[in-house]
C-alpha positions as a Python dict, from the first residue, in 0.01 Angstrom:
ca = {
    (1, 'X'): (0, 0, 0),
    (2, 'X'): (-211, 4, 315),
    (3, 'X'): (-390, -328, 372),
    (4, 'X'): (-737, -231, 498),
    (5, 'X'): (-904, -508, 699),
    (6, 'X'): (-1232, -337, 774),
    (7, 'X'): (-1398, -1, 731),
    (8, 'X'): (-1686, 184, 889),
    (9, 'X'): (-1862, 515, 899),
    (10, 'X'): (-1873, 673, 1245),
    (11, 'X'): (-2173, 889, 1339),
    (12, 'X'): (-2199, 1092, 1659),
    (13, 'X'): (-2575, 1162, 1675),
    (14, 'X'): (-2743, 1429, 1885),
    (15, 'X'): (-2981, 1164, 2027),
    (16, 'X'): (-2819, 816, 2021),
    (17, 'X'): (-3135, 623, 2116),
    (18, 'X'): (-3338, 793, 1843),
    (19, 'X'): (-3065, 722, 1586),
    (20, 'X'): (-3029, 358, 1696),
    (21, 'X'): (-3406, 314, 1655),
    (22, 'X'): (-3396, 476, 1310),
    (23, 'X'): (-3107, 269, 1172),
    (24, 'X'): (-3209, -57, 1342),
    (25, 'X'): (-3589, -54, 1339),
    (26, 'X'): (-3689, 180, 1058),
    (27, 'X'): (-3402, 132, 813),
    (28, 'X'): (-3368, -233, 919),
    (29, 'X'): (-2989, -256, 943),
    (30, 'X'): (-2875, -564, 1139),
    (31, 'X'): (-2662, -514, 1450),
    (32, 'X'): (-2303, -635, 1415),
    (33, 'X'): (-2209, -561, 1775),
    (34, 'X'): (-2272, -329, 2067),
    (35, 'X'): (-2033, -197, 2328),
    (36, 'X'): (-2068, -1, 2650),
    (37, 'X'): (-2389, 29, 2848),
    (38, 'X'): (-2689, 257, 2884),
    (39, 'X'): (-2798, 537, 2657),
    (40, 'X'): (-2441, 617, 2556),
    (41, 'X'): (-2359, 262, 2438),
    (42, 'X'): (-2222, 219, 2088),
    (43, 'X'): (-2393, 14, 1820),
    (44, 'X'): (-2226, -105, 1502),
    (45, 'X'): (-2465, -196, 1220),
    (46, 'X'): (-2393, -408, 912),
    (47, 'X'): (-2411, -188, 604),
    (48, 'X'): (-2352, -407, 301),
    (49, 'X'): (-1974, -428, 255),
    (50, 'X'): (-1902, -198, 550),
    (51, 'X'): (-2027, -92, 890),
    (52, 'X'): (-2208, 205, 1042),
    (53, 'X'): (-2113, 282, 1402),
    (54, 'X'): (-2357, 495, 1601),
    (55, 'X'): (-2182, 591, 1925),
    (56, 'X'): (-2118, 885, 2153),
    (57, 'X'): (-2316, 1203, 2136),
    (58, 'X'): (-2273, 1534, 1957),
    (59, 'X'): (-2422, 1870, 2046),
    (60, 'X'): (-2466, 1948, 1675),
    (61, 'X'): (-2580, 1741, 1376),
    (62, 'X'): (-2319, 1611, 1129),
    (63, 'X'): (-2185, 1854, 870),
    (64, 'X'): (-2400, 1890, 556),
    (65, 'X'): (-2121, 1731, 352),
    (66, 'X'): (-2175, 1394, 528),
    (67, 'X'): (-2396, 1158, 327),
    (68, 'X'): (-2462, 785, 326),
    (69, 'X'): (-2497, 585, 1),
    (70, 'X'): (-2678, 251, 29),
    (71, 'X'): (-2726, 23, -270),
    (72, 'X'): (-3050, -177, -269),
    (73, 'X'): (-3199, -431, -511),
    (74, 'X'): (-3529, -249, -559),
    (75, 'X'): (-3573, 119, -467),
    (76, 'X'): (-3951, 109, -518),
    (77, 'X'): (-3988, -181, -274),
    (78, 'X'): (-3758, 2, -29),
    (79, 'X'): (-3977, 311, -60),
    (80, 'X'): (-4291, 114, 29),
    (81, 'X'): (-4122, -61, 322),
    (82, 'X'): (-3969, 257, 465),
    (83, 'X'): (-4289, 459, 423),
    (84, 'X'): (-4479, 184, 613),
    (85, 'X'): (-4224, 223, 896),
    (86, 'X'): (-4282, 598, 914),
    (87, 'X'): (-3966, 710, 734),
    (88, 'X'): (-4013, 1037, 545),
    (89, 'X'): (-3917, 1010, 179),
    (90, 'X'): (-3726, 1332, 107),
    (91, 'X'): (-3720, 1262, -267),
    (92, 'X'): (-3898, 969, -436),
    (93, 'X'): (-3713, 736, -675),
    (94, 'X'): (-3582, 906, -990),
    (95, 'X'): (-3374, 760, -1272),
    (96, 'X'): (-3081, 999, -1287),
    (97, 'X'): (-2909, 1111, -1611),
    (98, 'X'): (-2612, 885, -1512),
    (99, 'X'): (-2849, 585, -1515),
    (100, 'X'): (-2888, 502, -1145),
    (101, 'X'): (-3226, 509, -972),
    (102, 'X'): (-3194, 718, -656),
    (103, 'X'): (-3428, 789, -365),
    (104, 'X'): (-3342, 1021, -77),
    (105, 'X'): (-3428, 993, 292),
    (106, 'X'): (-3262, 1144, 602),
    (107, 'X'): (-3175, 1016, 946),
    (108, 'X'): (-3311, 1188, 1260),
    (109, 'X'): (-3024, 1442, 1257),
    (110, 'X'): (-3089, 1524, 892),
    (111, 'X'): (-2796, 1325, 751),
    (112, 'X'): (-2888, 1265, 386),
    (113, 'X'): (-2914, 899, 285),
    (114, 'X'): (-2940, 801, -80),
    (115, 'X'): (-3079, 459, -162),
    (116, 'X'): (-2953, 353, -503),
    (117, 'X'): (-3071, 85, -743),
    (118, 'X'): (-2830, -13, -1019),
    (119, 'X'): (-3047, -113, -1317),
    (120, 'X'): (-2958, -432, -1505),
    (121, 'X'): (-2848, -231, -1811),
    (122, 'X'): (-2618, 6, -1617),
    (123, 'X'): (-2240, -3, -1691),
    (124, 'X'): (-2171, -67, -1320),
    (125, 'X'): (-2319, -414, -1377),
    (126, 'X'): (-2091, -485, -1672),
    (127, 'X'): (-1834, -739, -1561),
    (128, 'X'): (-1620, -863, -1851),
    (129, 'X'): (-1539, -1232, -1840),
    (130, 'X'): (-1809, -1317, -1586),
}
Protein backbone atom coordinates (compact mmCIF):
# COMPACT_ATOMS: atom_id res chain seq x y z
CA UNK A 1 0.00 0.00 0.00
CA UNK A 2 1.22 3.50 -0.81
CA UNK A 3 1.77 5.59 2.34
CA UNK A 4 0.48 9.07 1.42
CA UNK A 5 2.01 11.81 3.58
CA UNK A 6 0.20 14.78 2.11
CA UNK A 7 -2.16 15.61 -0.71
CA UNK A 8 -3.15 18.70 -2.63
CA UNK A 9 -5.15 19.92 -5.56
CA UNK A 10 -3.08 21.80 -8.15
CA UNK A 11 -4.74 24.61 -10.13
CA UNK A 12 -3.11 26.43 -13.04
CA UNK A 13 -5.30 29.56 -13.31
CA UNK A 14 -5.51 31.87 -16.30
CA UNK A 15 -4.87 34.86 -13.99
CA UNK A 16 -2.87 33.81 -10.90
CA UNK A 17 -3.25 37.12 -9.01
CA UNK A 18 -7.03 37.11 -9.49
CA UNK A 19 -7.25 33.49 -8.32
CA UNK A 20 -5.00 34.13 -5.29
CA UNK A 21 -7.26 37.05 -4.31
CA UNK A 22 -10.37 34.89 -4.73
CA UNK A 23 -9.14 31.93 -2.68
CA UNK A 24 -7.34 34.01 -0.05
CA UNK A 25 -9.47 37.12 0.38
CA UNK A 26 -12.95 36.16 -0.80
CA UNK A 27 -13.07 32.47 0.11
CA UNK A 28 -10.86 33.11 3.16
CA UNK A 29 -8.50 30.14 2.85
CA UNK A 30 -5.36 30.57 4.98
CA UNK A 31 -1.97 30.51 3.26
CA UNK A 32 0.15 27.46 4.09
CA UNK A 33 3.18 28.63 2.13
CA UNK A 34 4.30 30.58 -0.92
CA UNK A 35 7.18 29.94 -3.28
CA UNK A 36 8.80 31.86 -6.12
CA UNK A 37 8.43 35.58 -6.66
CA UNK A 38 6.29 38.06 -8.57
CA UNK A 39 3.03 37.44 -10.34
CA UNK A 40 3.97 33.86 -11.18
CA UNK A 41 4.69 32.84 -7.56
CA UNK A 42 2.92 29.80 -6.19
CA UNK A 43 0.60 29.89 -3.20
CA UNK A 44 -0.51 26.84 -1.26
CA UNK A 45 -3.69 27.31 0.79
CA UNK A 46 -4.94 25.19 3.68
CA UNK A 47 -8.12 23.42 2.64
CA UNK A 48 -9.38 21.43 5.60
CA UNK A 49 -7.57 18.08 5.50
CA UNK A 50 -5.68 18.94 2.30
CA UNK A 51 -4.13 21.77 0.37
CA UNK A 52 -4.95 23.85 -2.71
CA UNK A 53 -1.92 25.00 -4.70
CA UNK A 54 -2.46 27.94 -7.06
CA UNK A 55 0.67 28.22 -9.21
CA UNK A 56 1.79 28.70 -12.78
CA UNK A 57 -0.48 29.95 -15.49
CA UNK A 58 -2.71 28.30 -18.07
CA UNK A 59 -3.97 29.73 -21.34
CA UNK A 60 -7.30 27.95 -20.82
CA UNK A 61 -9.53 27.41 -17.78
CA UNK A 62 -9.54 23.99 -16.07
CA UNK A 63 -11.59 21.22 -17.67
CA UNK A 64 -15.29 21.20 -16.75
CA UNK A 65 -14.78 17.90 -14.92
CA UNK A 66 -12.62 19.64 -12.26
CA UNK A 67 -14.60 20.55 -9.14
CA UNK A 68 -13.75 21.42 -5.55
CA UNK A 69 -15.76 20.07 -2.60
CA UNK A 70 -15.44 22.01 0.67
CA UNK A 71 -17.24 20.95 3.83
CA UNK A 72 -18.36 23.80 6.09
CA UNK A 73 -20.20 23.90 9.42
CA UNK A 74 -23.00 26.19 8.25
CA UNK A 75 -23.75 26.74 4.55
CA UNK A 76 -26.20 29.58 5.25
CA UNK A 77 -23.58 31.51 7.23
CA UNK A 78 -21.05 30.82 4.46
CA UNK A 79 -23.52 32.17 1.90
CA UNK A 80 -23.92 35.43 3.83
CA UNK A 81 -20.17 35.83 4.34
CA UNK A 82 -19.28 35.09 0.71
CA UNK A 83 -22.04 37.31 -0.67
CA UNK A 84 -20.73 40.19 1.52
CA UNK A 85 -17.29 39.63 -0.06
CA UNK A 86 -18.71 39.87 -3.58
CA UNK A 87 -18.71 36.16 -4.41
CA UNK A 88 -21.49 35.20 -6.82
CA UNK A 89 -23.67 32.39 -5.50
CA UNK A 90 -24.23 30.13 -8.51
CA UNK A 91 -26.82 28.05 -6.66
CA UNK A 92 -28.13 28.83 -3.16
CA UNK A 93 -28.16 26.18 -0.41
CA UNK A 94 -30.40 23.19 -1.15
CA UNK A 95 -30.92 20.03 0.88
CA UNK A 96 -30.20 17.31 -1.65
CA UNK A 97 -32.09 13.98 -1.86
CA UNK A 98 -28.95 12.30 -0.41
CA UNK A 99 -29.29 14.50 2.71
CA UNK A 100 -26.40 16.96 2.34
CA UNK A 101 -26.98 20.71 2.11
CA UNK A 102 -25.07 22.02 -0.91
CA UNK A 103 -24.39 25.51 -2.25
CA UNK A 104 -22.47 26.21 -5.45
CA UNK A 105 -20.04 29.01 -6.27
CA UNK A 106 -17.25 29.23 -8.88
CA UNK A 107 -13.72 30.55 -8.89
CA UNK A 108 -12.63 33.28 -11.36
CA UNK A 109 -11.91 30.67 -14.07
CA UNK A 110 -15.34 29.09 -13.59
CA UNK A 111 -14.13 26.06 -11.61
CA UNK A 112 -17.23 24.83 -9.76
CA UNK A 113 -16.93 24.81 -5.97
CA UNK A 114 -19.55 23.07 -3.85
CA UNK A 115 -19.81 24.07 -0.20
CA UNK A 116 -21.36 21.22 1.75
CA UNK A 117 -22.97 21.09 5.18
CA UNK A 118 -23.42 17.64 6.70
CA UNK A 119 -26.57 17.86 8.85
CA UNK A 120 -26.45 16.36 12.35
CA UNK A 121 -28.84 13.56 11.32
CA UNK A 122 -26.88 12.54 8.21
CA UNK A 123 -25.32 9.02 8.08
CA UNK A 124 -21.89 10.58 7.41
CA UNK A 125 -22.00 11.79 11.03
CA UNK A 126 -22.76 8.33 12.38
CA UNK A 127 -19.65 7.06 14.11
CA UNK A 128 -20.27 3.78 15.96
CA UNK A 129 -18.51 3.51 19.30
CA UNK A 130 -17.78 7.23 19.59
